[in-house]
PDB file of C-alpha atoms in Angstrom:
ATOM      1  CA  UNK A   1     -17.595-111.593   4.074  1.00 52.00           C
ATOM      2  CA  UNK A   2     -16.778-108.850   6.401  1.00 60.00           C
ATOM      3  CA  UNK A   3     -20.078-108.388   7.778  1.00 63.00           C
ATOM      4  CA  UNK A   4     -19.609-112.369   8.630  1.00 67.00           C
ATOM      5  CA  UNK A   5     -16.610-112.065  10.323  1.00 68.00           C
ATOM      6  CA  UNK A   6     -18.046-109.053  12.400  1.00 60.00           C
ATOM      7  CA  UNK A   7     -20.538-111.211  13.709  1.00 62.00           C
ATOM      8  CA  UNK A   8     -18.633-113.788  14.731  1.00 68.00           C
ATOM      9  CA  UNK A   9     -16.263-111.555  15.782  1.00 61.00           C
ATOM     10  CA  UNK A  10     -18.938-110.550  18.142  1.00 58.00           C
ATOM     11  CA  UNK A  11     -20.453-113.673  19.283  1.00 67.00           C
ATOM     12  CA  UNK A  12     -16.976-114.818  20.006  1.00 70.00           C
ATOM     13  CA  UNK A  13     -16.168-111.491  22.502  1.00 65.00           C
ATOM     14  CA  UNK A  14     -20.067-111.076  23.822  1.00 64.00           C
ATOM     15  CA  UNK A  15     -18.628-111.720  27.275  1.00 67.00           C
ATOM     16  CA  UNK A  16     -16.234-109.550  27.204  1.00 61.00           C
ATOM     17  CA  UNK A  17     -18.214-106.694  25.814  1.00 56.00           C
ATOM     18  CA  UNK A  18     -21.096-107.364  28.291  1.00 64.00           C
ATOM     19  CA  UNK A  19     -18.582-107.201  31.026  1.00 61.00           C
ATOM     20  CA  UNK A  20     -16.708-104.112  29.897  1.00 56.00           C
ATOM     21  CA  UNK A  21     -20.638-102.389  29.593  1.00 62.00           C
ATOM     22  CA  UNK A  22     -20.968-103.656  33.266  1.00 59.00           C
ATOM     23  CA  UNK A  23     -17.755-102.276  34.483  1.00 51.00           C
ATOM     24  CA  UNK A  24     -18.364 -98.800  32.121  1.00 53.00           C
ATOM     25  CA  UNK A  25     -22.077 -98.103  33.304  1.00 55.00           C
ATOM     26  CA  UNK A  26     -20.619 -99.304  37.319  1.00 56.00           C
ATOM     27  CA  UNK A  27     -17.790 -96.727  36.972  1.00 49.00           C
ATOM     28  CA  UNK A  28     -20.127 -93.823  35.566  1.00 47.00           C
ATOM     29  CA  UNK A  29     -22.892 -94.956  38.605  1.00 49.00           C
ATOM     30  CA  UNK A  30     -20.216 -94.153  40.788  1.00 49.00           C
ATOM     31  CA  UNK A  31     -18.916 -90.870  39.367  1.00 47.00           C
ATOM     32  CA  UNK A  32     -22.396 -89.873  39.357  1.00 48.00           C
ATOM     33  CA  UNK A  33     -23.110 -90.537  43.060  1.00 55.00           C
ATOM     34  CA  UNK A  34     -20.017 -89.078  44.144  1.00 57.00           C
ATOM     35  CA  UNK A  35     -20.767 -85.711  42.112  1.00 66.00           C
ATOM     36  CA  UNK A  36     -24.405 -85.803  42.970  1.00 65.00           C
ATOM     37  CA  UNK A  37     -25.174 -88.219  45.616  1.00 88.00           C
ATOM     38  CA  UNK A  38     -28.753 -89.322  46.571  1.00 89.00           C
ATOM     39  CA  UNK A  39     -29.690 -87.564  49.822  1.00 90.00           C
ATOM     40  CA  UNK A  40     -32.752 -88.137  52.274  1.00 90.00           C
ATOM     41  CA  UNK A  41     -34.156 -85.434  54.146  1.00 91.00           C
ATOM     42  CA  UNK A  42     -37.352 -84.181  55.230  1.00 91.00           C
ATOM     43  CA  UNK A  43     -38.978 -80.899  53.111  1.00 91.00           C
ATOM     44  CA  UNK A  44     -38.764 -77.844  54.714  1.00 89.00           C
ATOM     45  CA  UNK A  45     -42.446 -77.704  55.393  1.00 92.00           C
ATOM     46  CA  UNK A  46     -45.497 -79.692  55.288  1.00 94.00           C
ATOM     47  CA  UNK A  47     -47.264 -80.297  52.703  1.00 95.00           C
ATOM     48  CA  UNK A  48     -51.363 -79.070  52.506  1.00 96.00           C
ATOM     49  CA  UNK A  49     -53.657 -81.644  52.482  1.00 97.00           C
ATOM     50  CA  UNK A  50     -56.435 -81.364  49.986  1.00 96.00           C
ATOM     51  CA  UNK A  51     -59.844 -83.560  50.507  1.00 97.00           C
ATOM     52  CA  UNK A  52     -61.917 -84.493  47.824  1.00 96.00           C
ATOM     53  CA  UNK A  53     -64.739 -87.038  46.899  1.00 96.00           C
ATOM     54  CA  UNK A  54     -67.288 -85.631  50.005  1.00 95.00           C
ATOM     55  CA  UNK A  55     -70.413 -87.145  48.752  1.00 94.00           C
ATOM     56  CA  UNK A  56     -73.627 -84.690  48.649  1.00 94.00           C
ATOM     57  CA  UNK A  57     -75.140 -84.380  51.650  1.00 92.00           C
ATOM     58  CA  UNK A  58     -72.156 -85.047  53.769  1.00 94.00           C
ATOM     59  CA  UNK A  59     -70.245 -82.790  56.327  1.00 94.00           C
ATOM     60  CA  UNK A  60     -66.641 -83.468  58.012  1.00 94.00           C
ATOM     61  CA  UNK A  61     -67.663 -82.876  61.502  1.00 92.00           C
ATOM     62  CA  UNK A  62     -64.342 -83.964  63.214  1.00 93.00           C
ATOM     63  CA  UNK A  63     -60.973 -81.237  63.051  1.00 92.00           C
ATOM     64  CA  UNK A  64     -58.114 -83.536  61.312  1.00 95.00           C
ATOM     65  CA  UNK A  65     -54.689 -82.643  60.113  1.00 96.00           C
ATOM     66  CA  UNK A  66     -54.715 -79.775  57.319  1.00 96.00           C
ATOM     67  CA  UNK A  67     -50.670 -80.983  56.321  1.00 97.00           C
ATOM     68  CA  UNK A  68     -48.216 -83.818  56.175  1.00 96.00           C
ATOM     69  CA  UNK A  69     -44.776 -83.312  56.889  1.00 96.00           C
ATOM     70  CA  UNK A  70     -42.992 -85.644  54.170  1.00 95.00           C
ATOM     71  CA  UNK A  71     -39.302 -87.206  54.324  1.00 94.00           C
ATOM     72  CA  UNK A  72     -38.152 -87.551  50.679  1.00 93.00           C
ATOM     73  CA  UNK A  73     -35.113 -89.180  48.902  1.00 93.00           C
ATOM     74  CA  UNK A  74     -33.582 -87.749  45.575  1.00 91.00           C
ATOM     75  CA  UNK A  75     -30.159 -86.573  44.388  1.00 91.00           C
ATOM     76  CA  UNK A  76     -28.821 -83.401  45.455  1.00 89.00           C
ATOM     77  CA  UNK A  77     -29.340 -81.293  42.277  1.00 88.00           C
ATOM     78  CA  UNK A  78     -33.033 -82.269  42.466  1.00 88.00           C
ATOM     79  CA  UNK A  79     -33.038 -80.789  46.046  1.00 87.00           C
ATOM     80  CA  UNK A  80     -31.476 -77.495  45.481  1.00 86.00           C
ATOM     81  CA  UNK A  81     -34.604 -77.064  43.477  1.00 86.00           C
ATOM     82  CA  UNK A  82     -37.768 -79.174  45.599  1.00 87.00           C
ATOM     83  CA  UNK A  83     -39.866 -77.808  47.414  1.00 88.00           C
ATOM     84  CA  UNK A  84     -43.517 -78.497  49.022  1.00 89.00           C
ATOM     85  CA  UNK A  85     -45.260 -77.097  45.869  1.00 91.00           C
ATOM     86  CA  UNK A  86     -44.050 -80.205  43.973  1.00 92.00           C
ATOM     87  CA  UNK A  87     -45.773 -82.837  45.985  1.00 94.00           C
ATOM     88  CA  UNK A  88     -49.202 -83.236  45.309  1.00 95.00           C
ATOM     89  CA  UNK A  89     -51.258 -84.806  48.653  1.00 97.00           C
ATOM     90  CA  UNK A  90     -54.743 -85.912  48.654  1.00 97.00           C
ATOM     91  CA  UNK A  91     -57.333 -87.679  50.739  1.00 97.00           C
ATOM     92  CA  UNK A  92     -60.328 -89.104  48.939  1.00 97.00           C
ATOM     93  CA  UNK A  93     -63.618 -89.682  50.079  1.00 96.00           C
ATOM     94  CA  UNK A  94     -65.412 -91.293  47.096  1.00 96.00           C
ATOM     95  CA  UNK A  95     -67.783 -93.806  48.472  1.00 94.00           C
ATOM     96  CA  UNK A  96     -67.687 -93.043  51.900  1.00 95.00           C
ATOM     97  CA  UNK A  97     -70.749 -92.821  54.179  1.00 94.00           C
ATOM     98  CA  UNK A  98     -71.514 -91.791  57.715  1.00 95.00           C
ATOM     99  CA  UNK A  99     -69.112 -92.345  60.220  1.00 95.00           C
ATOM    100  CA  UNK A 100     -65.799 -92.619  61.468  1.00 96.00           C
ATOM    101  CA  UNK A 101     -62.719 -93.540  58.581  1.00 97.00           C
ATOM    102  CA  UNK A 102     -59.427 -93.485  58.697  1.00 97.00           C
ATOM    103  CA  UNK A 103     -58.575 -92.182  55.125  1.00 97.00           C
ATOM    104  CA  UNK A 104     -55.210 -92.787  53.020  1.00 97.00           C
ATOM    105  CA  UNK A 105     -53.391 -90.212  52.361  1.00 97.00           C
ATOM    106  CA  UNK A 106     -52.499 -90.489  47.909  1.00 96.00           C
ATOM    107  CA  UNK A 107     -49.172 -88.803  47.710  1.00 95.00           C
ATOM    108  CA  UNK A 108     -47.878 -87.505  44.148  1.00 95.00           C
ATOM    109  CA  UNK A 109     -44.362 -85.881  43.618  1.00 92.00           C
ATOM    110  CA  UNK A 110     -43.557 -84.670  40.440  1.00 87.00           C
ATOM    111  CA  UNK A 111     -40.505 -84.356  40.143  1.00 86.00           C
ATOM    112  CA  UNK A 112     -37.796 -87.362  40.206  1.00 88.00           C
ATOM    113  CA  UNK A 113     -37.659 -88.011  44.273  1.00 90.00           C
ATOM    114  CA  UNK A 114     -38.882 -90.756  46.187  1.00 90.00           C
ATOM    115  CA  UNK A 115     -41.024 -91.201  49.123  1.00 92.00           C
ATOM    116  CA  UNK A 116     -39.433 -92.358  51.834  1.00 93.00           C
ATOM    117  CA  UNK A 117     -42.699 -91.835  54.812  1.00 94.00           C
ATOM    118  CA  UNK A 118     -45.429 -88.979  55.441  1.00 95.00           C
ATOM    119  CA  UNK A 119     -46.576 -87.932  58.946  1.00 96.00           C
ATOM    120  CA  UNK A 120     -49.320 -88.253  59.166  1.00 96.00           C
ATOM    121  CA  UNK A 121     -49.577 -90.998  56.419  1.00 96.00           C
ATOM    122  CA  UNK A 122     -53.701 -91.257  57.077  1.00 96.00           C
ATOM    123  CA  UNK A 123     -56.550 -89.198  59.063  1.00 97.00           C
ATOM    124  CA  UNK A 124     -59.284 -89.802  60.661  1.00 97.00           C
ATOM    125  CA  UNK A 125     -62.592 -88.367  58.924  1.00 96.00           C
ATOM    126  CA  UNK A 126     -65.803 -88.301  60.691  1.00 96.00           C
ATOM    127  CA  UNK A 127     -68.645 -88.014  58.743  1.00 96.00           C
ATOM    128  CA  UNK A 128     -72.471 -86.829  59.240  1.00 95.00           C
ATOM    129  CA  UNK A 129     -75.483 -85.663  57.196  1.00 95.00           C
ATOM    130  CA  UNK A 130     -76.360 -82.251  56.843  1.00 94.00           C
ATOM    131  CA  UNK A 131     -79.675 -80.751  58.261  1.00 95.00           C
ATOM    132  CA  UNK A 132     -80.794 -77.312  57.991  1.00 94.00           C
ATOM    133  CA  UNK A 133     -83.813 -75.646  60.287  1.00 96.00           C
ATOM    134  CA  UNK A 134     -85.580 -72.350  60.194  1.00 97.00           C
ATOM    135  CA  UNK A 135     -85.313 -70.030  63.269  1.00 97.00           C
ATOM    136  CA  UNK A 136     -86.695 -66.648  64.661  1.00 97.00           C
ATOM    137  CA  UNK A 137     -84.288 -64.358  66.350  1.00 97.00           C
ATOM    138  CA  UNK A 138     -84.805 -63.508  69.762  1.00 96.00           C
ATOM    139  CA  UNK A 139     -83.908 -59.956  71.099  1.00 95.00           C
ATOM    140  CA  UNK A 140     -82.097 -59.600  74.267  1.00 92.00           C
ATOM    141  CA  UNK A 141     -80.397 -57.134  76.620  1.00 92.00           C
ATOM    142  CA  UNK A 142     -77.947 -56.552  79.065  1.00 92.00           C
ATOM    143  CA  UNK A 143     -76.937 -53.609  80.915  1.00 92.00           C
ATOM    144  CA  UNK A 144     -78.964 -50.129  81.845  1.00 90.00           C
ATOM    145  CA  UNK A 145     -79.955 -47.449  80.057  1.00 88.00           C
ATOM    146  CA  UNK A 146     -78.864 -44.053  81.595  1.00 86.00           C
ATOM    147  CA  UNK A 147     -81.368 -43.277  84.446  1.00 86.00           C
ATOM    148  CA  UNK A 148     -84.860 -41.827  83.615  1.00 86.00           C
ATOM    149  CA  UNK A 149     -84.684 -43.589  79.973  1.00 86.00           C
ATOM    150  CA  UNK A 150     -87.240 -46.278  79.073  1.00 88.00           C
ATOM    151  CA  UNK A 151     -87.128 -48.469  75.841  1.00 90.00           C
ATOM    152  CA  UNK A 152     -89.600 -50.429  73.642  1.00 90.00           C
ATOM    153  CA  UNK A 153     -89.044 -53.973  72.605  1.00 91.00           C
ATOM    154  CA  UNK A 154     -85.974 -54.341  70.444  1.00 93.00           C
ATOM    155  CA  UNK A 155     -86.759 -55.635  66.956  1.00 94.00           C
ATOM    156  CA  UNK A 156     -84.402 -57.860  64.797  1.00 95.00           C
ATOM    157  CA  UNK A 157     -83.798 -57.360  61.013  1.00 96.00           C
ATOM    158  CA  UNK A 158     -84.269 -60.348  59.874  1.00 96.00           C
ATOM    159  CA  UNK A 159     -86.421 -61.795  61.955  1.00 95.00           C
ATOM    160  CA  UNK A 160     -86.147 -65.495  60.831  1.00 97.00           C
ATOM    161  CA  UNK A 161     -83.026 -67.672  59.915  1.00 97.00           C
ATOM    162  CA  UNK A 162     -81.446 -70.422  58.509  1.00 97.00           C
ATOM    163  CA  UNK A 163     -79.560 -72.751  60.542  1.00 97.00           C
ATOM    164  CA  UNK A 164     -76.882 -75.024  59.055  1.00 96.00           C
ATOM    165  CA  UNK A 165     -74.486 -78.131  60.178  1.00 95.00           C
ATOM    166  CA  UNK A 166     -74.169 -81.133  61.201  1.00 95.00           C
ATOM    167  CA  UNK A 167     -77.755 -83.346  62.217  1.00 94.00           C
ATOM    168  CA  UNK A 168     -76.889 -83.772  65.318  1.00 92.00           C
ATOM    169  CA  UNK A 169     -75.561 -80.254  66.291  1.00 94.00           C
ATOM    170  CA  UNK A 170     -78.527 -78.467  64.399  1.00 96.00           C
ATOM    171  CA  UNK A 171     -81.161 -80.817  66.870  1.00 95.00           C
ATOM    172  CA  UNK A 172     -79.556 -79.209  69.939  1.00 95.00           C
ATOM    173  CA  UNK A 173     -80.319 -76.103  68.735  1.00 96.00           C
ATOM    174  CA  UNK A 174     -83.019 -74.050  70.850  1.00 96.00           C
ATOM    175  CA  UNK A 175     -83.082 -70.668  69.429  1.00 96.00           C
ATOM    176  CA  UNK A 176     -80.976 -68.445  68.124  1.00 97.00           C
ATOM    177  CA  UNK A 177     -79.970 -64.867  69.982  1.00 96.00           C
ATOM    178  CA  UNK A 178     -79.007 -61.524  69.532  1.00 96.00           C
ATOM    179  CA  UNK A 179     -77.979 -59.755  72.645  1.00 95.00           C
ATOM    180  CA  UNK A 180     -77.543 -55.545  72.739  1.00 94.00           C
ATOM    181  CA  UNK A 181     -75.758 -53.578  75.374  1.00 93.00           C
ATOM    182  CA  UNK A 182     -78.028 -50.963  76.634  1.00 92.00           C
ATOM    183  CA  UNK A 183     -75.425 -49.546  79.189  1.00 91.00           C
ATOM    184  CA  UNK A 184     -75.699 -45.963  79.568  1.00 87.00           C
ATOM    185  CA  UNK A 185     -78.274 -45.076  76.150  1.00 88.00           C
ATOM    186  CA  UNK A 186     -79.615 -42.347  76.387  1.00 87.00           C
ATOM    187  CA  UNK A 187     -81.124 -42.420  72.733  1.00 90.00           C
ATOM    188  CA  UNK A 188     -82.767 -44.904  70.025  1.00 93.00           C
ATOM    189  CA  UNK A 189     -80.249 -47.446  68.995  1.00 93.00           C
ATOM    190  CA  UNK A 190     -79.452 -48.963  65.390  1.00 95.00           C
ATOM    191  CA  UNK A 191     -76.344 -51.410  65.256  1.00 95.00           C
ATOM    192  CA  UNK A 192     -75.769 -54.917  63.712  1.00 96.00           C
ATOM    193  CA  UNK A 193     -75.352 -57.842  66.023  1.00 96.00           C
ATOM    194  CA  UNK A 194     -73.707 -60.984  65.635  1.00 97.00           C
ATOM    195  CA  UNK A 195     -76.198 -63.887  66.045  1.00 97.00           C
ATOM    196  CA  UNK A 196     -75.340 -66.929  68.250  1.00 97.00           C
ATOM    197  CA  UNK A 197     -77.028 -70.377  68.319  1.00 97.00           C
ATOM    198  CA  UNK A 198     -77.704 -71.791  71.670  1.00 97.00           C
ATOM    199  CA  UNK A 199     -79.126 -75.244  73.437  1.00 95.00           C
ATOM    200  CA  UNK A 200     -82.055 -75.463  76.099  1.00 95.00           C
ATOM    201  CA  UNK A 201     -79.291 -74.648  78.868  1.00 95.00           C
ATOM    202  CA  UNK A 202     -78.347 -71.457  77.048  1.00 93.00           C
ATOM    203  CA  UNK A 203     -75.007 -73.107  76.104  1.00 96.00           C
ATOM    204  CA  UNK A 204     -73.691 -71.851  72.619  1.00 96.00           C
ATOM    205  CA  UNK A 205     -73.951 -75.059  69.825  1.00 95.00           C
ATOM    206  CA  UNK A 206     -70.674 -75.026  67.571  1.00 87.00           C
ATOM    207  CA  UNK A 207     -70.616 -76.676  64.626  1.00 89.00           C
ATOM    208  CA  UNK A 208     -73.468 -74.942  62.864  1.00 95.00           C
ATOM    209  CA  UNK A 209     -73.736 -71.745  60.479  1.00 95.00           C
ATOM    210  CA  UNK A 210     -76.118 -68.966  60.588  1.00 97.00           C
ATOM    211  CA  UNK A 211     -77.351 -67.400  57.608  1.00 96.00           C
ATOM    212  CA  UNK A 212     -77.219 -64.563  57.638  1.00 96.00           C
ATOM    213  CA  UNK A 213     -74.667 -64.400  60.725  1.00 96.00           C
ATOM    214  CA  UNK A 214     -75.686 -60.831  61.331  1.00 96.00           C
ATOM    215  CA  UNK A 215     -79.064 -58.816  62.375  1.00 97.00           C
ATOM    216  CA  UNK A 216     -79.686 -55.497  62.407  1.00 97.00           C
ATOM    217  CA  UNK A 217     -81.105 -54.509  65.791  1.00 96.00           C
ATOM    218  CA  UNK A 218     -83.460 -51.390  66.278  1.00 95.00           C
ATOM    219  CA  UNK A 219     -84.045 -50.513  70.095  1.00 94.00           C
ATOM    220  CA  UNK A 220     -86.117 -47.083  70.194  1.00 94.00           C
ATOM    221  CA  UNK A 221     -85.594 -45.675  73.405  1.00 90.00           C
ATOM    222  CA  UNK A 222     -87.848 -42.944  74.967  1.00 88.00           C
ATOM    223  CA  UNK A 223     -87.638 -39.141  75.793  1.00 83.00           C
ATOM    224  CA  UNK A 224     -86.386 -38.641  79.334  1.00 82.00           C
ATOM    225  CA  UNK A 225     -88.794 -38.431  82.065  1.00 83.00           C
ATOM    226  CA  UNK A 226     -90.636 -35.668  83.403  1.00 81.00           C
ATOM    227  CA  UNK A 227     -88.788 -34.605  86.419  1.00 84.00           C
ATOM    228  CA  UNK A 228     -85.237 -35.538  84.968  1.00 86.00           C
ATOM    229  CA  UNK A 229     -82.579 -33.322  83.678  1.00 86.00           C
ATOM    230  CA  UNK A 230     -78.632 -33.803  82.787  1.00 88.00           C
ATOM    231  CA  UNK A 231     -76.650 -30.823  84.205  1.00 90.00           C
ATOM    232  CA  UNK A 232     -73.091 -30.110  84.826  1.00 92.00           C
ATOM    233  CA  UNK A 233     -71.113 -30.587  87.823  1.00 93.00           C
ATOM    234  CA  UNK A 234     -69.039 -26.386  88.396  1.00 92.00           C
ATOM    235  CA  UNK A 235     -66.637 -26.561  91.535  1.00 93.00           C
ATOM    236  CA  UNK A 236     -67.691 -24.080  93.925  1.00 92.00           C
ATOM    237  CA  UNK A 237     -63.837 -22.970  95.001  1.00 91.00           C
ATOM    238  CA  UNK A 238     -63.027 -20.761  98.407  1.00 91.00           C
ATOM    239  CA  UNK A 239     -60.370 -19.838  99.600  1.00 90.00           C
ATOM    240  CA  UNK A 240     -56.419 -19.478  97.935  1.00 91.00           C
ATOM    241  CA  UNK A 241     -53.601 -21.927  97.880  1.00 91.00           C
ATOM    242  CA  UNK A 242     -49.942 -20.807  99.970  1.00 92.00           C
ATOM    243  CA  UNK A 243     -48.322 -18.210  98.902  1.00 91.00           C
ATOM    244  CA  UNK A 244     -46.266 -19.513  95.415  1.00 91.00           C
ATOM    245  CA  UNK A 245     -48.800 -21.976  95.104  1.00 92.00           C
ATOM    246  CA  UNK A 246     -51.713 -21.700  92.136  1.00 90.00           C
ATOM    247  CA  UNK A 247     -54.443 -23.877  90.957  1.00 89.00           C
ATOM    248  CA  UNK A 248     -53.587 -25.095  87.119  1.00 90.00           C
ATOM    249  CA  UNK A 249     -56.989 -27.289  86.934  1.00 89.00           C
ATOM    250  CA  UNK A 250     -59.927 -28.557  88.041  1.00 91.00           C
ATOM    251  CA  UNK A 251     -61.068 -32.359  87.365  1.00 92.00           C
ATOM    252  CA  UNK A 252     -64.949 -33.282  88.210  1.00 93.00           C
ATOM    253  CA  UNK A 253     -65.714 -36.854  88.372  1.00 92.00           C
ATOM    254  CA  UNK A 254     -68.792 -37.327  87.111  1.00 91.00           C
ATOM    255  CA  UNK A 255     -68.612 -34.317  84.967  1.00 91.00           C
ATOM    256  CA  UNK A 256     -72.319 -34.539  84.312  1.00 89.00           C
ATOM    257  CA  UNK A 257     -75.566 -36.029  86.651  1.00 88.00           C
ATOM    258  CA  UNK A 258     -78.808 -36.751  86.308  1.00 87.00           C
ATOM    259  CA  UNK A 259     -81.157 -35.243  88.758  1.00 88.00           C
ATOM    260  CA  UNK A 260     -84.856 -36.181  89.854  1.00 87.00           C
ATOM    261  CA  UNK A 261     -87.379 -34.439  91.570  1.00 86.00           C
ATOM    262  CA  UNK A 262     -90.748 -32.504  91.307  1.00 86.00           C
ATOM    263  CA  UNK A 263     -91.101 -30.931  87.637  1.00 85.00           C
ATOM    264  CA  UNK A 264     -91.348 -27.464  88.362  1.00 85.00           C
ATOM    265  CA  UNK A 265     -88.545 -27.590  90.130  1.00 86.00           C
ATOM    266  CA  UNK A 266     -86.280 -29.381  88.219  1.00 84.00           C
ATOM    267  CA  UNK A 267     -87.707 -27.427  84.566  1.00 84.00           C
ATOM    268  CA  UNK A 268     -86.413 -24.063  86.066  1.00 86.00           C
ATOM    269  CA  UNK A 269     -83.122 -25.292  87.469  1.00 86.00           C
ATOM    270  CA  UNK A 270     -79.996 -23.856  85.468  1.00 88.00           C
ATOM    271  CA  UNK A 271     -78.312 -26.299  83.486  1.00 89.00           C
ATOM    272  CA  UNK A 272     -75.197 -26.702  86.200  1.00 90.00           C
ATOM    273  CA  UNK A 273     -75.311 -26.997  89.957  1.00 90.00           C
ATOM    274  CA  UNK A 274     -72.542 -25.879  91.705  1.00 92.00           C
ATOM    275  CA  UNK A 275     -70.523 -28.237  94.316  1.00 92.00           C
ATOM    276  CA  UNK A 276     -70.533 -27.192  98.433  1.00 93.00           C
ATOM    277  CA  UNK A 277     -67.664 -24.946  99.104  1.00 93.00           C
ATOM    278  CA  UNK A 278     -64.274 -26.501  98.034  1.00 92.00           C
ATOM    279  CA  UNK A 279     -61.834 -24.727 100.609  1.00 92.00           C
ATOM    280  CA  UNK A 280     -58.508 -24.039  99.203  1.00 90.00           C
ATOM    281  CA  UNK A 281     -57.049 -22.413 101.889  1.00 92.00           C
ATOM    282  CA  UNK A 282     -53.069 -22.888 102.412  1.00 91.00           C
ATOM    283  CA  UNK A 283     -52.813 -25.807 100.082  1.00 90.00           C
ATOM    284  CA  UNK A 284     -49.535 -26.921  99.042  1.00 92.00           C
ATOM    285  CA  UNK A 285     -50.124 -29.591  97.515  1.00 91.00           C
ATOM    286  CA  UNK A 286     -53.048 -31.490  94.857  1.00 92.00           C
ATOM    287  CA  UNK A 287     -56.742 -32.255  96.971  1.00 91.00           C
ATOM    288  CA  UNK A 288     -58.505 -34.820  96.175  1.00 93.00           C
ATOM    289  CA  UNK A 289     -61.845 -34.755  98.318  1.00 92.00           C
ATOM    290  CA  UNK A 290     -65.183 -35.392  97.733  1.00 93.00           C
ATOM    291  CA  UNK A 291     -68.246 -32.934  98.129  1.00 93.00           C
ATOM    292  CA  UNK A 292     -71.695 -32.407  98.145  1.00 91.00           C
ATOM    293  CA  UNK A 293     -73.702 -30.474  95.606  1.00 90.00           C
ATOM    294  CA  UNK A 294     -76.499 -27.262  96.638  1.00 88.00           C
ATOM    295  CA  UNK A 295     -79.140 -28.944  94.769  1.00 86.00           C
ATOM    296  CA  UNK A 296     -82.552 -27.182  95.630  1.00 85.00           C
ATOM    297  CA  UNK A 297     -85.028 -28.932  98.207  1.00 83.00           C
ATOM    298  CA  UNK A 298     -86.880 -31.520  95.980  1.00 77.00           C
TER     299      UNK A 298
END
């Protein structure tokens, strides 16, 4: 019997319950928001975008946006605690073929916020096949080698390489260089050299890879000539500075020259020449002058 009158008990006060439920579940909705109200703000900072789904074969030849900067709504205990690492961003190419698309970014946040809008919210993707082509490595120079020095024909380690990229950048290719500085060598030469792809116009081609990126250039460069000798450059000073006055160095620019003339004379010179009389007479103050040097007839 009392179970009965419980139930009618209830079906006679259902309206009244509901509506007390209401009114209890409106009151604690608005407790809640004014403890911990629901804000909407942008994350500090953007969020990485991660590509997947590039078919085999494929290459992304266009530069598009590596992050999205995302404006997010959740309640302010959640945001003490958010932060870019919670939001998951993804742009999927599954399917796609060559050519231009303009790609949906997926956005996943896992914890309890909202998305309110992502800049960018989609990128452009442009899409090519992949060739590859053989190459030799051509050997170049620039500058001069110190005077009386010859070389031989510089020679590339490897001496063939792969190309890599896009099929359209890898066709422009015309061969691939390695240029070497000979300014001033005055012996064989051994150094690794970046390699660089360029057109028919000798314009670099971007876009492509070089494997391996690197050579290892050997230039052997000859003996001196016969007739040519380094010596050093000894100031021949006359003369003394004013009374109170001393000289507290000497500076030769060049220190060292080259000279060239008839072997025999050149084999028995000493290895310095001295300068045409520096007069030093009365200075008071630093000379800067240039002179001759008593080099021997030849």
């Amino acid at each position: 019997m009392a179970l009965k009158s419980l139930l009618r008990w209830l079906r006679s006060n259902l309206t009244s319950l509901t509506l007390a439920l209401l009114v209890g579940l409106t009151v604690w909705i608005v407790a809640s928001q004014e403890q911990n109200p629901v804000q909407e703000d942008e994350l500090p900072s953007a969020v990485a975008i991660t590509v997947k789904g590039l078919e085999p074969g494929l290459l992304i030849t266009n530069d598009y946006p590596q992050a999205t900067s995302l404006r997010l709504r959740a309640q302010r205990d959640i945001w003490l605690s958010l932060s870019p690492e919670d939001v998951l961003v993804t742009a999927d190419l599954t399917g796609l073929g060559p050519g231009q698309h303009q790609v949906p970014l997926a956005i996943h946040i896992v914890t309890q916020a909202g998305l309110v809008s992502a800049n960018p919210s989609n990128i452009q993707i442009n899409l090519e096949e992949g060739r590859q082509r053989e190459f030799p490595v051509h050997t170049s120079t620039t500058g001069q080698l110190a005077i009386c020095y010859s070389h031989d024909d510089p020679v590339s380690d490897p001496g063939r390489v792969i190309i890599r990229g896009p099929r359209s950048a890898v066709e422009l290719v015309n061969k691939v260089q390695a240029v070497v500085s000979l300014d001033g060598l005055k012996e064989s030469l051994s150094t690794k050299v970046p390699l660089v792809a360029v057109d028919a116009d000798g314009n670099t081609v971007s876009q492509v890879t070089i494997e391996p990126a690197e050579a290892q250039v050997n230039v052997p460069v000859d003996a001196q000539d016969a007739g040519c000798r380094d010596i050093a450059i000894v100031v021949n000073k006359s003369g003394q500075p004013a009374t109170g006055y001393s000289v507290t160095g000497v500076t030769v620019t060049p220190a060292v020259i080259t000279v060239r003339g008839d072997p025999g004379i050149v084999s028995t010179m000493q290895p310095y020449v001295y300068t045409q009389p520096v007069n030093l007479t009365g200075l008071t103050d630093s000379l800067f002058t240039e002179v001759t040097l008593d080099l021997p007839a030849g």
